[in-house]
Coordinates of C-alpha atoms in Angstrom, one line a residue:
Chain X
X395 CA -13.4 -20.3 -9.5
X396 CA -14.6 -18.6 -12.8
X397 CA -17.2 -20.7 -14.5
X398 CA -15.3 -21.9 -17.5
X399 CA -13.1 -23.7 -15.4
X400 CA -15.6 -25.0 -13.6
X401 CA -17.1 -26.8 -16.8
X402 CA -13.4 -27.3 -18.0
X403 CA -13.0 -30.2 -14.3
X404 CA -16.4 -30.9 -14.6
X405 CA -15.6 -32.5 -17.9
X406 CA -12.6 -34.3 -16.4
X407 CA -15.5 -36.0 -14.3
X408 CA -14.8 -33.5 -11.3
X409 CA -18.2 -33.8 -10.1
X410 CA -18.1 -31.8 -7.0
X411 CA -17.2 -28.8 -10.0
X412 CA -20.2 -30.5 -12.0
X413 CA -22.5 -29.9 -8.2
X414 CA -21.2 -26.3 -8.0
X415 CA -22.0 -25.3 -11.6
X416 CA -25.6 -26.2 -10.4
X417 CA -25.9 -24.4 -8.0
X418 CA -24.3 -21.3 -9.7
X419 CA -27.9 -21.2 -11.4
X420 CA -29.9 -23.6 -9.2
X421 CA -32.5 -20.4 -9.0
X422 CA -33.0 -19.4 -12.9
X423 CA -33.4 -22.6 -13.5
X424 CA -36.2 -23.8 -11.6
X425 CA -38.1 -19.9 -12.2
X426 CA -37.9 -20.9 -16.3
X427 CA -39.4 -24.9 -15.0
X428 CA -42.1 -23.0 -13.3
X429 CA -42.7 -20.3 -15.4
X430 CA -43.3 -23.5 -18.3
X431 CA -44.7 -25.6 -15.7
X432 CA -47.0 -23.5 -13.6
X433 CA -46.1 -25.8 -10.4
X434 CA -43.5 -26.7 -7.9
X435 CA -43.7 -30.4 -8.0
X436 CA -43.1 -30.3 -11.9
X437 CA -41.2 -27.2 -11.8
X438 CA -38.8 -29.9 -9.6
X439 CA -38.9 -32.6 -12.1
X440 CA -37.8 -30.6 -14.8
X441 CA -34.8 -29.4 -12.9
X442 CA -33.8 -33.3 -11.5
X443 CA -34.5 -34.4 -15.4
X444 CA -32.1 -31.3 -17.1
X445 CA -29.5 -32.0 -14.0
X446 CA -29.8 -35.8 -14.5
X447 CA -29.2 -35.3 -18.2
X448 CA -26.6 -32.5 -18.5
X449 CA -24.2 -34.8 -16.4
X450 CA -24.6 -37.6 -19.0
X451 CA -24.2 -35.0 -22.0
X452 CA -21.7 -32.9 -20.5
X453 CA -18.6 -34.2 -22.7
X454 CA -21.3 -33.2 -25.8
X455 CA -20.7 -29.5 -24.8
X456 CA -19.4 -27.7 -27.4
X457 CA -18.1 -24.3 -25.8
X458 CA -17.7 -24.5 -21.9
X459 CA -18.6 -20.7 -22.0
X460 CA -22.2 -21.7 -22.5
X461 CA -22.4 -23.8 -20.5
X462 CA -25.9 -22.1 -18.9
X463 CA -27.1 -21.6 -22.1
X464 CA -26.6 -25.1 -22.7
X465 CA -27.8 -25.7 -19.9
X466 CA -31.1 -23.3 -20.1
X467 CA -31.6 -25.2 -23.5
X468 CA -31.9 -28.9 -21.9
X469 CA -34.1 -27.5 -19.2
X470 CA -36.6 -26.0 -21.7
X471 CA -36.4 -29.1 -23.5
X472 CA -37.5 -30.8 -20.4
X473 CA -40.1 -28.5 -19.9
X474 CA -41.8 -29.2 -23.2
X475 CA -41.8 -32.6 -23.2
X476 CA -43.1 -32.6 -19.9
X477 CA -46.0 -30.7 -21.5
X478 CA -46.3 -32.2 -24.6
X479 CA -46.7 -35.8 -22.7
X480 CA -49.7 -34.8 -20.8
X481 CA -48.5 -35.4 -18.4
X482 CA -50.4 -32.0 -16.3
X483 CA -52.6 -30.6 -17.5
X484 CA -51.6 -26.8 -17.3
X485 CA -53.9 -24.6 -15.1
X486 CA -54.1 -20.9 -16.0
X487 CA -53.8 -20.2 -13.0
X488 CA -51.0 -18.6 -11.1
X489 CA -50.2 -20.6 -8.5
X490 CA -46.8 -18.8 -7.2
X491 CA -46.9 -16.9 -3.4
X492 CA -46.5 -13.7 -4.4
X493 CA -49.7 -13.2 -5.1
X494 CA -51.4 -11.0 -2.5
X495 CA -55.0 -12.4 -2.4
X496 CA -55.3 -15.7 -0.5
X497 CA -58.8 -16.2 -3.6
X498 CA -57.7 -18.3 -5.9
X499 CA -58.4 -17.1 -9.5
X500 CA -58.7 -18.9 -12.4
X501 CA -59.0 -17.7 -16.5
X502 CA -63.0 -17.7 -16.3
X503 CA -63.0 -14.9 -13.6
X504 CA -59.3 -13.0 -14.1
X505 CA -60.1 -10.0 -16.3
X506 CA -58.2 -8.7 -18.2
X507 CA -57.5 -5.9 -15.9
X508 CA -55.4 -7.7 -13.0
X509 CA -54.2 -10.5 -15.0
X510 CA -50.3 -10.5 -14.6
X511 CA -47.2 -11.1 -16.5
X512 CA -46.9 -15.2 -15.9
X513 CA -50.3 -15.5 -16.5
X514 CA -49.9 -13.7 -19.7
X515 CA -46.8 -15.7 -21.2
X516 CA -48.6 -18.6 -20.0
X517 CA -50.9 -18.3 -22.6
X518 CA -48.1 -17.3 -25.4
X519 CA -47.6 -20.4 -27.9
X520 CA -44.6 -22.1 -26.8
X521 CA -42.2 -20.6 -29.1
X522 CA -42.9 -17.5 -28.2
X523 CA -42.6 -18.4 -24.5
X524 CA -39.3 -19.9 -25.2
X525 CA -37.8 -15.9 -27.0
X526 CA -39.4 -13.9 -24.4
X527 CA -37.8 -15.9 -21.8
X528 CA -34.8 -16.2 -23.4
X529 CA -34.3 -12.8 -24.7
X530 CA -35.6 -11.1 -21.0
X531 CA -35.1 -13.4 -18.5
X532 CA -32.0 -15.5 -20.0
X533 CA -30.4 -12.3 -21.7
X534 CA -29.3 -14.0 -24.7
X535 CA -29.2 -12.1 -28.5
X536 CA -30.6 -13.5 -31.2
X537 CA -28.2 -15.2 -32.8
X538 CA -27.6 -16.9 -29.7
X539 CA -31.4 -17.7 -29.0
X540 CA -31.4 -18.9 -33.3
X541 CA -28.6 -21.3 -32.6
X542 CA -30.2 -22.8 -29.5
X543 CA -33.9 -23.0 -30.5
X544 CA -32.3 -24.0 -34.1
X545 CA -34.1 -21.9 -36.5
X546 CA -33.3 -18.4 -38.2
X547 CA -32.4 -15.2 -36.8
X548 CA -35.3 -13.8 -39.2
X549 CA -37.2 -16.0 -37.5
X550 CA -36.5 -15.2 -33.7
X551 CA -37.2 -11.3 -34.6
X552 CA -40.3 -12.5 -35.7
X553 CA -41.2 -14.7 -32.5
X554 CA -40.1 -11.5 -30.4
X555 CA -42.1 -8.8 -32.3
X556 CA -45.6 -11.2 -32.3
X557 CA -44.8 -12.0 -29.1
X558 CA -44.3 -8.8 -27.4
X559 CA -47.7 -8.0 -29.5
X560 CA -49.8 -10.4 -27.8
X561 CA -48.4 -9.5 -24.4
X562 CA -49.5 -5.9 -25.2
X563 CA -52.5 -7.0 -25.8
X564 CA -52.7 -9.2 -23.0
X565 CA -51.5 -7.3 -20.4
X566 CA -53.4 -4.1 -21.9
X567 CA -55.7 -1.6 -18.6
X568 CA -53.3 -4.0 -16.4
X569 CA -51.6 -2.3 -13.4
X570 CA -48.4 -3.7 -15.3
X571 CA -47.6 -0.3 -17.4
X572 CA -44.3 -0.9 -17.8
X573 CA -44.7 -3.4 -20.2
X574 CA -47.2 -1.3 -22.0
X575 CA -44.8 1.6 -22.8
X576 CA -41.7 0.1 -23.1
X577 CA -42.9 -3.1 -24.6
X578 CA -42.7 -2.1 -28.3
X579 CA -39.4 -0.3 -28.0
X580 CA -36.6 -2.3 -28.9
Chain A
X323 CA -39.5 -3.7 -22.8
X324 CA -37.2 -3.3 -19.6
X325 CA -35.5 -6.2 -18.8
X326 CA -34.6 -5.3 -15.2
X327 CA -38.3 -5.1 -14.7
X328 CA -38.8 -8.3 -16.4
X329 CA -36.8 -9.7 -14.4
X330 CA -38.1 -8.0 -11.3
X331 CA -41.1 -10.1 -11.9
X332 CA -39.8 -13.7 -12.8
X333 CA -38.2 -13.3 -10.0
X334 CA -41.0 -12.8 -7.4
X335 CA -41.2 -16.8 -8.0
X336 CA -40.4 -18.1 -4.9
X337 CA -37.5 -21.2 -5.2
X338 CA -38.0 -23.8 -2.6
X339 CA -34.4 -24.2 -1.7
X340 CA -34.2 -27.3 0.6
X341 CA -36.9 -29.4 -2.4
X342 CA -34.3 -27.5 -4.8
X343 CA -31.3 -28.9 -3.2
X344 CA -33.0 -32.3 -3.1
X345 CA -34.1 -32.8 -6.9
X346 CA -30.3 -31.2 -8.0
X347 CA -29.0 -34.2 -5.8
X348 CA -30.8 -36.7 -7.3
X349 CA -30.9 -35.8 -10.9
X350 CA -26.8 -36.3 -10.0
X351 CA -27.3 -39.5 -8.1
X352 CA -28.8 -40.9 -11.0
X353 CA -26.7 -39.8 -13.9
X354 CA -24.0 -41.4 -11.3
X355 CA -25.6 -44.5 -11.4
X356 CA -25.8 -44.7 -15.1
X357 CA -22.3 -42.9 -16.2
X358 CA -19.9 -44.1 -13.5
X359 CA -17.4 -45.9 -16.3
X360 CA -17.7 -43.2 -18.7
X361 CA -17.3 -40.4 -16.7
X362 CA -14.3 -41.6 -14.6
X363 CA -11.2 -39.1 -14.6
X364 CA -8.0 -41.9 -15.4
X365 CA -9.8 -45.7 -17.2
X366 CA -7.8 -48.7 -16.5
X367 CA -10.2 -50.8 -18.1
X368 CA -9.3 -52.0 -21.4
X369 CA -12.3 -53.7 -23.1
X370 CA -11.5 -56.7 -24.7
X371 CA -13.9 -56.4 -28.2
X372 CA -13.3 -57.9 -31.2
X373 CA -14.0 -55.1 -33.4
X374 CA -14.1 -55.5 -37.3
X375 CA -12.4 -52.7 -38.7
X376 CA -13.3 -52.1 -42.0
X377 CA -12.1 -49.7 -44.7
X378 CA -13.8 -49.3 -48.0
X379 CA -12.1 -46.2 -50.0
X380 CA -13.1 -44.7 -53.1
X381 CA -10.2 -44.3 -55.0
X382 CA -9.2 -43.1 -58.6
X383 CA -6.3 -44.2 -59.6
X384 CA -4.5 -43.7 -55.8
X385 CA -2.3 -45.9 -55.1
X386 CA -2.6 -45.1 -51.6
X387 CA -6.1 -46.3 -50.0
X388 CA -5.2 -43.8 -47.1
X389 CA -6.0 -41.1 -49.8
X390 CA -9.2 -40.2 -50.7
X391 CA -11.4 -37.8 -53.2
X392 CA -12.3 -35.3 -53.2
X393 CA -16.3 -35.6 -54.1
X394 CA -18.0 -33.2 -57.1
X395 CA -21.4 -33.8 -55.2
X396 CA -21.3 -34.3 -51.2
X397 CA -25.4 -33.8 -50.1
X398 CA -25.2 -36.0 -47.3
X399 CA -22.3 -34.0 -45.5
X400 CA -23.7 -30.6 -46.6
X401 CA -27.2 -31.7 -44.6
X402 CA -24.8 -32.7 -41.3
X403 CA -22.6 -29.3 -41.3
X404 CA -26.6 -27.6 -41.7
X405 CA -27.5 -29.8 -38.9
X406 CA -24.7 -28.4 -36.6
X407 CA -25.0 -25.2 -37.6
X408 CA -21.4 -25.3 -39.0
X409 CA -21.2 -22.6 -41.4
X410 CA -17.2 -22.8 -42.5
X411 CA -18.7 -26.3 -43.3
X412 CA -21.8 -25.8 -45.5
X413 CA -19.0 -23.2 -47.3
X414 CA -16.2 -25.6 -47.4
X415 CA -18.7 -28.8 -48.8
X416 CA -20.0 -25.8 -50.7
X417 CA -16.8 -25.6 -52.8
X418 CA -15.9 -29.0 -52.9
X419 CA -13.5 -28.5 -50.6
X420 CA -14.7 -30.8 -47.9
X421 CA -12.6 -34.6 -48.4
X422 CA -15.0 -37.3 -48.2
X423 CA -14.1 -40.3 -46.2
X424 CA -15.3 -43.8 -46.7
X425 CA -13.6 -45.3 -42.9
X426 CA -16.3 -47.7 -41.3
X427 CA -15.7 -49.5 -38.5
X428 CA -18.6 -51.9 -36.4
X429 CA -17.7 -53.4 -33.0
X430 CA -21.0 -54.9 -30.9
X431 CA -23.6 -54.5 -33.6
X432 CA -22.5 -50.3 -34.3
X433 CA -21.2 -49.3 -36.8
X434 CA -20.0 -45.7 -37.5
X435 CA -19.0 -43.9 -41.1
X436 CA -16.2 -41.5 -41.2
X437 CA -17.0 -40.0 -43.9
X438 CA -15.9 -36.3 -43.6
X439 CA -13.1 -34.3 -43.1
X440 CA -11.8 -30.2 -43.4
X441 CA -8.7 -29.1 -41.7
X442 CA -8.9 -25.1 -42.5
X443 CA -7.5 -22.3 -40.1
X444 CA -6.4 -24.4 -37.7
X445 CA -9.8 -26.3 -36.8
X446 CA -10.4 -30.0 -38.1
X447 CA -13.7 -31.3 -38.1
X448 CA -14.0 -34.8 -38.5
X449 CA -18.1 -36.1 -39.5
X450 CA -19.6 -39.2 -39.2
X451 CA -22.8 -41.6 -39.3
X452 CA -23.4 -43.9 -36.7
X453 CA -25.9 -47.3 -38.2
X454 CA -28.2 -49.9 -35.8
X455 CA -28.2 -48.1 -32.6
X456 CA -31.0 -47.9 -30.1
X457 CA -32.0 -44.3 -30.0
X458 CA -34.0 -42.6 -26.8
X459 CA -34.0 -38.8 -27.8
X460 CA -33.2 -36.8 -30.6
X461 CA -29.3 -36.9 -29.2
X462 CA -28.0 -39.7 -28.6
X463 CA -23.9 -39.4 -26.7
X464 CA -20.8 -41.4 -27.3
X465 CA -17.6 -40.7 -25.9
X466 CA -14.3 -40.9 -27.9
X467 CA -10.9 -40.3 -26.9
X468 CA -9.0 -37.7 -29.7
X469 CA -5.1 -38.9 -30.0
X470 CA -3.7 -39.5 -27.1
X471 CA -6.7 -38.7 -25.4
X472 CA -4.1 -35.9 -23.5
X473 CA -6.2 -32.8 -22.2
X474 CA -5.1 -30.3 -24.3
X475 CA -6.8 -32.2 -27.5
X476 CA -10.2 -32.1 -25.3
X477 CA -10.0 -28.3 -24.4
X478 CA -10.6 -27.1 -27.5
X479 CA -12.9 -30.0 -29.0
X480 CA -16.4 -29.8 -30.1
X481 CA -18.8 -32.8 -30.0
X482 CA -22.2 -33.1 -31.8
X483 CA -24.5 -35.6 -32.4
X484 CA -27.9 -35.5 -33.5
X485 CA -30.6 -37.7 -34.7
X486 CA -32.0 -36.9 -37.7
X487 CA -34.7 -38.4 -40.3
X488 CA -31.3 -38.8 -43.0
X489 CA -30.1 -41.1 -39.7
X490 CA -27.6 -40.6 -36.9
X491 CA -25.0 -37.4 -37.4
X492 CA -22.1 -36.6 -35.2
X493 CA -19.7 -34.5 -35.7
X494 CA -16.6 -33.5 -33.8
X495 CA -14.7 -29.9 -34.2
X496 CA -11.4 -29.3 -32.8
X497 CA -8.8 -26.9 -32.4
X498 CA -5.7 -27.9 -32.9
X499 CA -3.7 -27.8 -29.9
X500 CA -0.8 -26.6 -30.7
X501 CA 0.8 -22.9 -32.0
X502 CA 2.3 -24.4 -35.5
X503 CA -0.1 -25.6 -37.8
X504 CA 1.5 -29.4 -40.0
X505 CA 0.4 -29.5 -43.4
X506 CA -0.3 -33.7 -42.6
X507 CA -1.8 -34.8 -39.7
X508 CA -3.1 -38.0 -38.3
X509 CA -5.2 -38.2 -36.4
X510 CA -6.8 -41.3 -34.2
X511 CA -9.7 -41.6 -32.7
X512 CA -11.3 -44.5 -30.7
X513 CA -14.9 -44.6 -30.2
X514 CA -15.9 -46.0 -26.6
X515 CA -19.3 -45.8 -26.4
X516 CA -22.4 -44.8 -28.3
X517 CA -25.3 -44.6 -25.7
X518 CA -24.7 -47.6 -23.3
X519 CA -22.8 -49.8 -25.9
X520 CA -19.6 -50.2 -24.9
X521 CA -16.4 -50.9 -27.6
X522 CA -13.9 -50.3 -29.8
X523 CA -14.4 -48.0 -33.3
X524 CA -10.9 -47.0 -34.4
X525 CA -9.6 -44.9 -36.9
X526 CA -6.7 -43.4 -38.5
X527 CA -7.8 -40.1 -40.3
X528 CA -5.3 -38.3 -42.5
X529 CA -5.6 -34.9 -43.1
X530 CA -4.3 -31.9 -45.1
X531 CA -4.5 -28.9 -44.2
X532 CA -6.4 -26.9 -47.1
X533 CA -4.1 -23.4 -48.4
X534 CA -3.5 -21.0 -46.5
X535 CA -2.0 -17.3 -47.0
X536 CA -0.4 -16.0 -43.6
X537 CA 0.3 -12.4 -43.1
X538 CA 1.9 -11.0 -40.0
X539 CA 0.6 -8.0 -37.8
X540 CA 2.8 -6.1 -35.4
X541 CA 0.2 -3.7 -33.6
X542 CA -0.3 -3.9 -30.2
X543 CA -3.7 -3.2 -28.0
X544 CA -4.0 -1.9 -23.5
X545 CA -6.3 -0.8 -22.0
X546 CA -6.6 2.5 -20.5
X547 CA -6.0 1.1 -17.0
X548 CA -3.0 -0.7 -18.3
X549 CA -4.4 -4.1 -17.1
X550 CA -3.9 -5.9 -20.6
X551 CA -1.9 -5.6 -23.6
X552 CA -2.5 -7.4 -26.5
X553 CA -0.2 -7.9 -29.3
X554 CA -1.8 -9.5 -32.0
X555 CA 1.3 -11.4 -34.1
X556 CA -0.6 -13.1 -37.7
X557 CA -3.4 -14.0 -39.4
X558 CA -4.4 -16.9 -40.9
X559 CA -6.5 -16.6 -44.3
X560 CA -8.2 -20.7 -44.6
X561 CA -10.6 -21.1 -47.7
X562 CA -13.6 -21.0 -45.5
X563 CA -11.7 -19.6 -42.0
X564 CA -8.9 -17.7 -40.4
X565 CA -6.9 -17.6 -38.0
X566 CA -5.6 -15.0 -35.5
X567 CA -2.7 -15.3 -33.0
X568 CA -1.5 -12.9 -30.2
X569 CA -0.1 -12.3 -27.1
X570 CA -2.6 -11.2 -24.5
X571 CA 0.6 -9.8 -21.2
X572 CA -2.6 -9.5 -18.2
X573 CA -1.5 -7.5 -15.0
X574 CA -0.3 -9.8 -12.1
X575 CA -4.1 -9.0 -9.9
X576 CA -5.9 -10.3 -13.4
X577 CA -4.4 -13.6 -14.1
X578 CA -7.6 -14.9 -14.1
X579 CA -8.8 -11.9 -16.9
X580 CA -9.6 -13.1 -20.0
X581 CA -9.3 -11.4 -23.7
X582 CA -11.9 -12.2 -25.8
X583 CA -12.9 -10.9 -29.2
X584 CA -16.1 -9.7 -29.6
X585 CA -17.0 -8.8 -33.0
X586 CA -14.6 -8.9 -36.1
X587 CA -16.0 -6.6 -39.3
X588 CA -14.8 -6.0 -42.6
X589 CA -14.5 -3.1 -44.3
X590 CA -18.5 -3.0 -45.3
X591 CA -19.2 -3.2 -42.2
X592 CA -20.5 -6.7 -42.2
X593 CA -20.0 -8.8 -39.3
X594 CA -17.5 -11.6 -39.4
X595 CA -18.5 -14.3 -37.4
X596 CA -16.6 -15.4 -34.5
X597 CA -16.3 -19.0 -33.7
X598 CA -13.7 -18.7 -30.8
X599 CA -11.9 -16.9 -29.1
X600 CA -10.0 -17.2 -26.6
X601 CA -8.1 -20.5 -27.1
X602 CA -5.0 -20.8 -24.6
X603 CA -1.8 -22.2 -25.1
X604 CA -0.5 -22.2 -21.7
X605 CA 0.2 -18.8 -19.5
X606 CA 3.2 -18.2 -17.7
X607 CA 4.8 -15.2 -15.5
X608 CA 7.3 -13.5 -17.0
X609 CA 9.0 -10.5 -14.4
X610 CA 5.3 -9.0 -13.4
X611 CA 2.8 -9.8 -15.4
X612 CA 1.5 -12.8 -17.2
X613 CA 1.7 -13.9 -21.0
X614 CA -0.4 -16.0 -22.5
X615 CA -0.5 -17.3 -26.1
X616 CA -3.5 -16.9 -27.6
X617 CA -5.3 -17.4 -30.6
X618 CA -9.2 -16.6 -32.1
X619 CA -11.0 -18.4 -35.1
X620 CA -13.2 -16.6 -37.5
X621 CA -15.0 -17.1 -40.1
X622 CA -15.0 -16.8 -43.9
X623 CA -12.9 -13.4 -44.8
X624 CA -14.9 -12.0 -47.9
X625 CA -12.9 -12.2 -50.9
X626 CA -12.6 -8.6 -52.0
X627 CA -11.8 -6.9 -48.0
X628 CA -9.5 -4.5 -48.4
X629 CA -8.9 -4.7 -44.2
X630 CA -11.6 -6.3 -41.1
X631 CA -11.9 -4.4 -38.1
X632 CA -11.3 -6.3 -34.7
X633 CA -13.2 -5.5 -31.7
X634 CA -11.2 -6.4 -28.5
X635 CA -12.9 -6.8 -24.8
X636 CA -11.7 -8.1 -21.3
X637 CA -13.8 -10.1 -18.5
X638 CA -11.6 -8.6 -15.6
X639 CA -12.3 -10.8 -12.0
X640 CA -11.5 -11.6 -8.6
X641 CA -11.5 -14.4 -6.4
X642 CA -14.5 -13.6 -3.4
X643 CA -14.1 -11.0 -1.5
X644 CA -14.5 -12.5 2.4
X645 CA -15.4 -10.4 5.9
X646 CA -15.3 -12.3 9.1
X647 CA -19.3 -11.8 11.0
X648 CA -18.1 -10.4 14.1
X649 CA -20.1 -7.5 14.2
X650 CA -23.5 -6.3 13.2
X651 CA -22.4 -4.4 10.5
X652 CA -19.9 -3.9 7.9
X653 CA -18.9 -3.2 4.0
X654 CA -17.0 -5.0 1.4
X655 CA -15.3 -3.9 -1.2
X656 CA -14.4 -5.3 -4.9
X657 CA -10.6 -5.4 -5.1
X658 CA -11.1 -4.5 -8.2
X659 CA -13.8 -1.9 -9.5
X660 CA -15.5 0.2 -7.6
X661 CA -18.4 -1.5 -5.8
X662 CA -19.2 -1.9 -2.4
X663 CA -21.5 -4.6 -0.3
X664 CA -22.5 -2.3 3.0
X665 CA -24.0 -5.4 5.0
X666 CA -27.0 -3.4 7.2
X667 CA -27.6 -5.9 9.6
X668 CA -27.5 -9.4 10.8
X669 CA -29.9 -11.4 12.6
X670 CA -29.4 -15.4 13.9
X671 CA -31.4 -17.6 14.6
X672 CA -31.2 -21.1 15.5
X673 CA -32.1 -22.3 11.8
X674 CA -31.4 -19.1 10.2
X675 CA -29.0 -16.1 9.1
X676 CA -30.5 -13.2 7.9
X677 CA -28.3 -10.4 6.6
X678 CA -29.7 -7.1 5.6
X679 CA -27.0 -5.7 3.0
X680 CA -26.8 -2.0 0.2
X681 CA -24.8 -3.0 -2.7
X682 CA -23.0 0.8 -3.7
X683 CA -20.7 2.0 -6.6
X684 CA -23.2 -0.6 -9.0
X685 CA -22.5 0.5 -12.8
X686 CA -26.9 -0.6 -12.6
X687 CA -26.9 1.1 -17.1
X688 CA -24.6 -1.6 -18.2
X689 CA -24.3 -4.8 -16.1
X690 CA -28.2 -6.5 -17.1
X691 CA -28.2 -9.6 -14.6
X692 CA -30.0 -9.5 -12.0
X693 CA -28.6 -8.2 -9.1
X694 CA -30.5 -10.9 -6.7
X695 CA -28.7 -13.9 -7.8
X696 CA -25.2 -11.6 -7.2
X697 CA -26.5 -12.5 -3.3
X698 CA -28.1 -15.7 -3.8
X699 CA -24.7 -17.0 -5.1
X700 CA -22.6 -15.3 -1.6
X701 CA -21.3 -18.1 1.1
X702 CA -20.9 -17.7 4.6
X703 CA -17.7 -19.8 5.5
X704 CA -15.9 -21.1 8.7
X705 CA -12.5 -18.1 8.7
X706 CA -10.6 -20.4 9.2
X707 CA -11.2 -22.3 5.5
X708 CA -11.3 -19.2 3.6
X709 CA -9.3 -20.1 0.3
X710 CA -9.7 -23.4 0.2
X711 CA -10.8 -24.2 -3.2
X712 CA -13.6 -26.9 -1.2
X713 CA -14.4 -25.7 2.3
X714 CA -14.9 -28.9 4.3
X715 CA -18.8 -30.4 4.3
X716 CA -20.6 -28.8 7.4
X717 CA -18.5 -26.1 7.1
X718 CA -19.7 -23.8 5.0
X719 CA -23.2 -23.0 3.3
X720 CA -22.9 -22.0 -0.2
X721 CA -25.9 -19.9 -1.4
X722 CA -28.9 -18.0 0.1
X723 CA -32.4 -16.8 -0.5
X724 CA -32.7 -13.3 -1.2
X725 CA -35.6 -10.9 -0.6
X726 CA -35.5 -8.0 -2.4
X727 CA -36.2 -4.6 0.2
X728 CA -35.9 -1.4 -1.9
X729 CA -35.0 -2.6 -6.1
X730 CA -33.9 1.2 -6.7
X731 CA -31.6 1.3 -3.4
X732 CA -30.3 -2.4 -4.3
X733 CA -31.3 -3.1 -0.9
X734 CA -31.7 -6.8 -0.1
X735 CA -31.9 -9.0 2.4
X736 CA -29.9 -12.3 2.3
X737 CA -31.9 -15.4 4.5
X738 CA -28.7 -18.4 4.9
X739 CA -30.4 -22.0 5.9
X740 CA -28.0 -23.1 8.7
X741 CA -30.0 -26.0 9.8
X742 CA -30.3 -29.5 7.2
X743 CA -28.2 -30.8 5.1
X744 CA -26.5 -28.2 3.8
X745 CA -26.2 -26.8 6.7
X746 CA -23.5 -25.3 8.8
X747 CA -22.4 -27.8 11.9
X748 CA -21.5 -26.0 14.4
X749 CA -22.1 -22.2 13.5
X750 CA -21.1 -19.0 15.0
X751 CA -20.8 -15.3 14.3
X752 CA -17.3 -15.5 15.7
X753 CA -15.5 -17.7 13.5
X754 CA -17.5 -17.6 10.2
X755 CA -17.3 -14.8 6.9
X756 CA -19.0 -13.8 4.7
X757 CA -18.3 -14.5 1.1
X758 CA -19.4 -12.0 -1.9
X759 CA -19.0 -12.8 -6.1
X760 CA -17.6 -9.6 -6.6
X761 CA -16.5 -10.9 -10.2
X762 CA -20.0 -10.2 -10.9
X763 CA -19.7 -6.6 -10.8
X764 CA -16.8 -5.7 -12.4
X765 CA -17.9 -4.7 -15.7
X766 CA -16.9 -5.7 -20.0
X767 CA -14.4 -3.0 -21.2
X768 CA -14.0 -3.0 -24.7
X769 CA -10.7 -2.0 -25.9
X770 CA -10.2 0.2 -29.1
X771 CA -10.9 -1.8 -32.2
X772 CA -8.3 -2.9 -34.3
X773 CA -7.7 -2.7 -38.4
X774 CA -5.6 -5.3 -40.1
X775 CA -4.9 -4.8 -43.6
X776 CA -5.7 -7.5 -46.0
X777 CA -3.9 -6.8 -49.5

């Protein structure tokens, strides 16, 4: 069943349809939360809170075709809320399981030579993080991001430009050459 | 930056599926406990709440208390529209074309004041302020019945509620649900809850459509494959927006396709906002096709524009394609596109089913989404329950964990969790099928642009 039909069903109170909608986007939700909070427990909390709030405010979704964007917006708000309220301290440390090394790494002994994209995104200002994630991972247009963040399109472009510049600087000399090679292309 | 490579990096974050399912379940059940009454499909309870309705009207010589005048200065209204990013409302407010009301209702200590209305090109906007509401966040929730509460009104409605330094602002935008637009509408609105406060705030709002000009169009566009034809019928130009009415004719196989308008530009190439595309008034089968009366609403067309260009597109769709698992390797194919999924190997253990597969004939140039996501949405379903909207619990597994084996060759490994709360009671390869969402791999196709002369 297509997503718009599911949203319409969910808005009428069909809980199974709502659940199906969430499962459609569950991995992107989790991964986006993880980028912000950098650990499994908090990322799961952020997803849980997002599902809870989305269920309660589904009536306010303006247009069914923007369900995913609306959901991500709630998620980012929750992730920021969690970080803001100081429930957790961000460790500039990549704890995800894709590290090849078992040795713990942290900011002080991690040289810029092997810093990776995740850690680099972590070091960006909050607004820059959000535009980068929405633009590259959620594939939103500048216009959609502007509506989402409630800022003018020009501001989004500025954020994107600065965020790319910061990432480039952070990743200079890293093995992730594809970022350096194509970062300033668009 | 290359989006695909960026996605590959992000997708290295491992997803703890069982924990994630649990978190989602908890989120839903926590919300269900809080909002059972509001989300019920049928509402039997009629709250017996004494509500006092106070209507204060600013007349200036008008006889009817229902009438209200357009205010010369509407700063608060302008602020409200800007807080909801409503460019049409902002333009109309600047041109003093918004009708300001001051209809107030109070129930259970919460006051609601409907303060602004416009009705332009098939779209109605009602703005209101809420006072004495205890707040928990930057947004507030409300439940409202529009007109008779029937689905046709809710379908095209958008609801906003925002807490600002100037107060709690709400806006309801309603795409008029019928194809013919009456000049006058009396819109009954009954609010029944604001956050946790239940009550009854009832309004009958008289609304008059702003002047408009209707241009009849006799133009059609058709997709190359003849799967979709759009017959454009009329353009209604209002004060701050315009309505485009057309008939979309879909093929039988494309009964769930969506004709949409992507972009509209004026004669100078400047974009005109597409406010809503694809409001449908009902699809019906006529002979060997599906006909659908549809409408799109666009923003303000510049006064001096000689013509405008419309860029339609079609989003194809198809239902899940299924194939029995009885063989160790097989091929599945999209019914409407070229994409294929070749299952290279199936390994079963007690707890998991591992399916190695390759995607082929996929338009990697134009599809920007994450191909892993395709696999994550695949399902294992009891072959006897294929085609059911909701298969029986314990007879399907929705979603898998994907490992990328070779991103250039589009080779993946899907792992379906057979045990646990979301598993299958009695799995066997003979009785189960793999279901794949080829809809995701169908490209969006653009139709030739269309020029509509305005002079």
